CSV table of C-alpha atoms in Angstrom, one decimal:
chain,number,residue,atom,x,y,z
A,630,MET,CA,173.7,127.7,96.8
A,631,SER,CA,175.8,124.6,95.7
A,632,PHE,CA,175.0,120.8,94.9
A,633,HIS,CA,176.5,117.5,95.0
A,634,ILE,CA,175.8,115.2,92.4
A,635,THR,CA,176.0,111.5,93.4
A,636,PRO,CA,176.5,108.7,90.7
A,637,VAL,CA,172.8,107.5,91.3
A,638,ASN,CA,171.4,110.5,90.1
A,639,HIS,CA,170.3,112.1,93.1
A,640,VAL,CA,171.2,115.1,94.6
A,641,ALA,CA,171.8,116.6,98.0
A,642,LEU,CA,169.5,119.6,97.9
A,643,ASN,CA,168.8,122.0,100.8
A,644,SER,CA,164.8,121.8,101.1
A,645,GLY,CA,163.3,125.0,101.0
A,646,ILE,CA,161.0,127.0,103.4
A,647,LEU,CA,159.0,130.4,103.3
A,648,ASP,CA,160.7,133.1,105.9
A,649,LYS,CA,158.4,135.7,107.2
A,650,ASN,CA,158.9,138.0,104.3
A,651,ARG,CA,157.9,135.4,101.7
A,652,THR,CA,161.2,134.9,100.5
A,653,PHE,CA,162.0,131.1,99.7
A,654,VAL,CA,165.1,130.1,101.7
A,655,PHE,CA,167.0,126.8,102.2
A,656,SER,CA,167.3,125.1,105.6
A,657,PHE,CA,168.1,121.2,105.8
A,658,ILE,CA,169.6,118.7,103.6
A,659,PHE,CA,167.7,116.0,101.8
A,660,PHE,CA,168.3,113.5,98.9
A,661,MET,CA,166.0,114.2,95.7
A,662,ASN,CA,165.9,112.7,92.2
A,663,THR,CA,166.9,115.1,89.5
A,664,ILE,CA,165.6,115.7,85.7
A,665,THR,CA,167.8,116.3,83.1
A,666,ILE,CA,166.7,118.7,80.1
A,667,LYS,CA,169.3,119.0,76.9
A,668,ASN,CA,172.2,118.0,79.4
A,669,LYS,CA,171.0,120.6,81.9
A,670,ARG,CA,170.1,118.8,85.3
A,671,PHE,CA,167.5,120.3,87.6
A,672,ALA,CA,166.5,119.2,91.1
A,673,ILE,CA,163.2,120.1,93.2
A,674,SER,CA,163.5,123.7,95.0
A,675,ILE,CA,159.9,124.5,95.5
A,676,SER,CA,157.3,121.7,96.1
A,677,GLU,CA,153.7,121.4,94.6
A,678,GLN,CA,152.6,121.9,97.9
A,679,THR,CA,154.2,125.1,98.8
A,680,ILE,CA,153.3,126.4,95.6
A,681,GLN,CA,149.3,125.6,96.2
A,682,LYS,CA,149.8,127.1,99.7
A,683,GLU,CA,151.0,130.5,98.2
A,684,VAL,CA,148.7,130.7,95.5
A,685,THR,CA,145.8,130.3,97.9
A,686,ARG,CA,147.3,133.1,100.1
A,687,ILE,CA,147.4,135.6,97.0
A,688,ALA,CA,143.7,134.4,95.7
A,689,ASN,CA,142.6,135.0,99.2
A,690,GLU,CA,144.2,138.6,99.4
A,691,ILE,CA,142.6,139.5,95.9
A,692,ASN,CA,139.4,138.2,96.9
A,693,ARG,CA,139.5,140.7,99.5
A,694,ASP,CA,141.2,143.9,98.1
A,695,LEU,CA,139.3,143.7,94.7
A,696,ALA,CA,135.8,142.8,95.8
A,697,GLY,CA,133.4,145.0,93.8
A,698,LYS,CA,136.1,146.2,91.1
A,699,ASN,CA,135.2,143.7,88.6
A,700,PRO,CA,139.1,143.6,87.5
A,701,LEU,CA,140.5,142.5,84.3
A,702,PHE,CA,143.3,139.7,84.7
A,703,LEU,CA,145.7,139.9,82.1
A,704,SER,CA,147.7,136.7,82.3
A,705,VAL,CA,151.2,137.1,80.6
A,706,LEU,CA,152.0,134.0,78.2
A,707,ASN,CA,153.6,131.5,77.9
A,708,GLY,CA,155.0,131.1,81.5
A,709,SER,CA,152.0,132.1,83.8
A,710,PHE,CA,149.4,129.6,82.4
A,711,MET,CA,149.9,127.2,85.1
A,712,PHE,CA,149.9,129.8,87.8
A,713,THR,CA,146.7,131.6,86.0
A,714,SER,CA,144.6,128.5,86.3
A,715,ASP,CA,145.1,127.6,89.8
A,716,LEU,CA,144.9,131.2,91.0
A,717,MET,CA,141.5,132.1,88.8
A,718,LYS,CA,139.9,128.9,90.2
A,719,GLN,CA,140.2,130.7,93.5
A,720,ILE,CA,138.9,133.8,92.5
A,721,ASN,CA,135.2,134.5,93.5
A,722,ILE,CA,134.6,137.8,92.6
A,723,PRO,CA,133.2,138.9,89.3
A,724,CYS,CA,135.9,139.2,87.1
A,725,GLU,CA,137.5,139.0,83.5
A,726,LEU,CA,140.0,137.2,81.9
A,727,SER,CA,142.6,137.8,78.9
A,728,PHE,CA,146.0,136.7,77.9
A,729,VAL,CA,149.1,139.0,76.5
A,730,LYS,CA,152.5,137.9,75.5
A,731,LEU,CA,155.5,139.7,76.1
A,732,ALA,CA,158.9,137.9,76.1
A,733,SER,CA,162.4,138.5,77.4
A,734,TYR,CA,163.9,134.9,78.7
A,735,GLN,CA,166.2,133.2,76.1
A,736,GLY,CA,168.3,130.1,77.0
A,737,ILE,CA,169.2,130.3,80.9
A,738,THR,CA,169.5,133.7,81.4
A,739,SER,CA,167.2,137.0,81.4
A,740,THR,CA,168.6,139.2,78.3
A,741,GLY,CA,166.0,141.9,78.8
A,742,ALA,CA,165.1,142.1,75.1
A,743,ILE,CA,161.8,143.0,74.9
A,744,LYS,CA,158.9,142.2,72.0
A,745,GLU,CA,155.5,144.2,71.7
A,746,VAL,CA,152.5,143.2,73.7
A,747,ILE,CA,150.4,141.0,71.7
A,748,GLY,CA,146.8,139.9,72.6
A,749,LEU,CA,145.4,142.9,74.3
A,750,ASN,CA,142.0,143.5,72.3
A,751,GLU,CA,139.7,144.6,75.3
A,752,SER,CA,139.5,148.4,76.6
A,753,ILE,CA,140.9,148.9,79.6
A,754,THR,CA,140.1,152.6,79.9
A,755,GLY,CA,138.8,153.1,83.7
A,756,ARG,CA,139.6,149.4,84.5
A,757,THR,CA,141.2,147.6,87.4
A,758,VAL,CA,143.9,145.7,85.6
A,759,VAL,CA,145.9,142.8,87.4
A,760,ILE,CA,149.0,141.5,85.3
A,761,ILE,CA,149.7,137.9,86.2
A,762,GLU,CA,153.2,136.9,85.6
A,763,ASP,CA,155.3,133.6,86.5
A,764,ILE,CA,158.5,135.3,87.5
A,765,VAL,CA,160.1,138.8,87.9
A,766,ASP,CA,163.7,138.7,87.3
A,767,THR,CA,165.3,142.0,86.3
A,768,GLY,CA,161.7,143.6,86.0
A,769,ILE,CA,162.6,145.3,82.4
A,770,THR,CA,159.9,143.3,81.2
A,771,MET,CA,157.1,144.1,83.6
A,772,GLN,CA,158.0,147.9,83.4
A,773,ARG,CA,157.4,147.7,79.4
A,774,LEU,CA,154.2,146.0,80.1
A,775,PHE,CA,152.9,148.5,82.8
A,776,ASP,CA,154.1,151.3,80.8
A,777,THR,CA,152.4,149.9,77.6
A,778,LEU,CA,149.0,149.5,79.8
A,779,GLY,CA,149.4,153.0,81.1
A,780,THR,CA,148.8,154.4,77.7
A,781,ARG,CA,145.4,152.8,77.5
A,782,ASN,CA,144.0,154.9,80.9
A,783,PRO,CA,143.2,152.3,83.4
A,784,LYS,CA,141.8,153.3,86.6
A,785,GLU,CA,144.9,151.4,88.3
A,786,ILE,CA,147.2,148.3,87.3
A,787,ARG,CA,148.1,145.7,90.1
A,788,ILE,CA,150.8,143.2,89.8
A,789,THR,CA,150.9,139.6,90.7
A,790,SER,CA,153.7,137.3,90.5
A,791,LEU,CA,154.7,134.0,91.6
A,792,LEU,CA,158.3,134.5,91.9
A,793,LEU,CA,160.2,137.1,92.3
A,794,LYS,CA,163.9,137.8,92.2
A,795,PRO,CA,164.4,140.5,94.3
A,796,ASP,CA,168.5,140.9,94.2
A,797,ASN,CA,168.3,141.0,90.4
A,798,LEU,CA,165.5,144.1,89.9
A,799,GLN,CA,166.9,147.0,88.0
A,800,ILE,CA,163.3,149.0,88.2
A,801,ASP,CA,161.2,150.3,90.9
A,802,LEU,CA,157.6,148.9,90.5
A,803,ASN,CA,154.9,148.2,93.2
A,804,PHE,CA,154.4,144.3,93.5
A,805,ASP,CA,151.2,143.9,95.0
A,806,TYR,CA,151.0,140.2,95.4
A,807,VAL,CA,154.2,138.3,95.4
A,808,ALA,CA,154.0,134.2,96.2
A,809,MET,CA,157.5,133.8,96.9
A,810,LYS,CA,161.0,135.6,96.6
A,811,ILE,CA,163.6,133.3,95.3
A,812,SER,CA,167.5,133.8,94.6
A,813,ASN,CA,169.1,134.1,91.3
A,814,ASP,CA,168.9,130.4,90.6
A,815,PHE,CA,167.4,129.4,87.0
A,816,ILE,CA,164.3,127.3,87.6
A,817,ILE,CA,162.0,125.6,85.6
A,818,GLY,CA,158.4,124.0,86.0
A,819,TYR,CA,155.0,124.9,86.6
A,820,GLY,CA,154.9,126.6,83.7
A,821,LEU,CA,158.7,127.8,83.5
A,822,ASP,CA,160.7,126.2,80.7
A,823,TYR,CA,164.3,125.9,79.4
A,824,GLU,CA,164.2,126.3,75.7
A,825,GLY,CA,160.7,125.2,75.5
A,826,LEU,CA,160.7,122.1,77.6
A,827,GLY,CA,159.9,121.7,81.5
A,828,ARG,CA,156.6,123.8,81.8
A,829,ASN,CA,154.6,120.8,82.4
A,830,TYR,CA,156.2,119.9,86.3
A,831,ARG,CA,154.1,120.6,88.9
A,832,ASP,CA,157.1,121.1,91.3
A,833,ILE,CA,159.4,123.9,90.5
A,834,TYR,CA,163.1,122.8,90.1
A,835,ALA,CA,166.3,124.5,90.3
A,836,LEU,CA,169.2,124.0,87.9
A,837,VAL,CA,172.2,121.9,89.7
A,838,ASN,CA,175.7,123.0,89.9
A,839,THR,CA,177.4,120.7,87.8
A,840,GLU,CA,181.2,121.8,88.2
A,841,ASN,CA,182.1,118.4,89.8
A,842,GLU,CA,180.3,116.0,87.4
């Protein structure tokens, strides 16, 4: 995916749509304002409207599949806080929610460096556990979390992720609820950050190729 930077801080960007496999693809050109964070330029790639539509779809699937199971949702901080908030507003079955931390991102690449799970105080023995993640890249971090939870004897573990990069996956896990599959662009917004900044944006932005600037 390539971008052309204009002198007026606008970028020619392919607008995104979802194909039948829930993969985010690009279809036509339009001009969009960009944002700059620490000398990196980003342009909107997924709109707030598209995000909310897919969050609603996932919530409906969870409500259908997990009715009567009293699931425990585990939100992975910090990136999933917006996704978790919007998702849980639409979950209408009895459930519980807790938060854990397990990070692998540093800078604009996923290093796979893994930290221990922090914040899981509830017993999950015999429980249906639903991991809420913002993005799965290599999957190494998710595998670590999945395996760690598995040692605590849950009844089942399900995974929901706002975004998935299938071309980067290095593990074989079943992802039960995925809103959108994306390419290998580095993205920010809607909880995702670049060096701690950018989480607050409602849309999702992709890093702009600045080779021609």
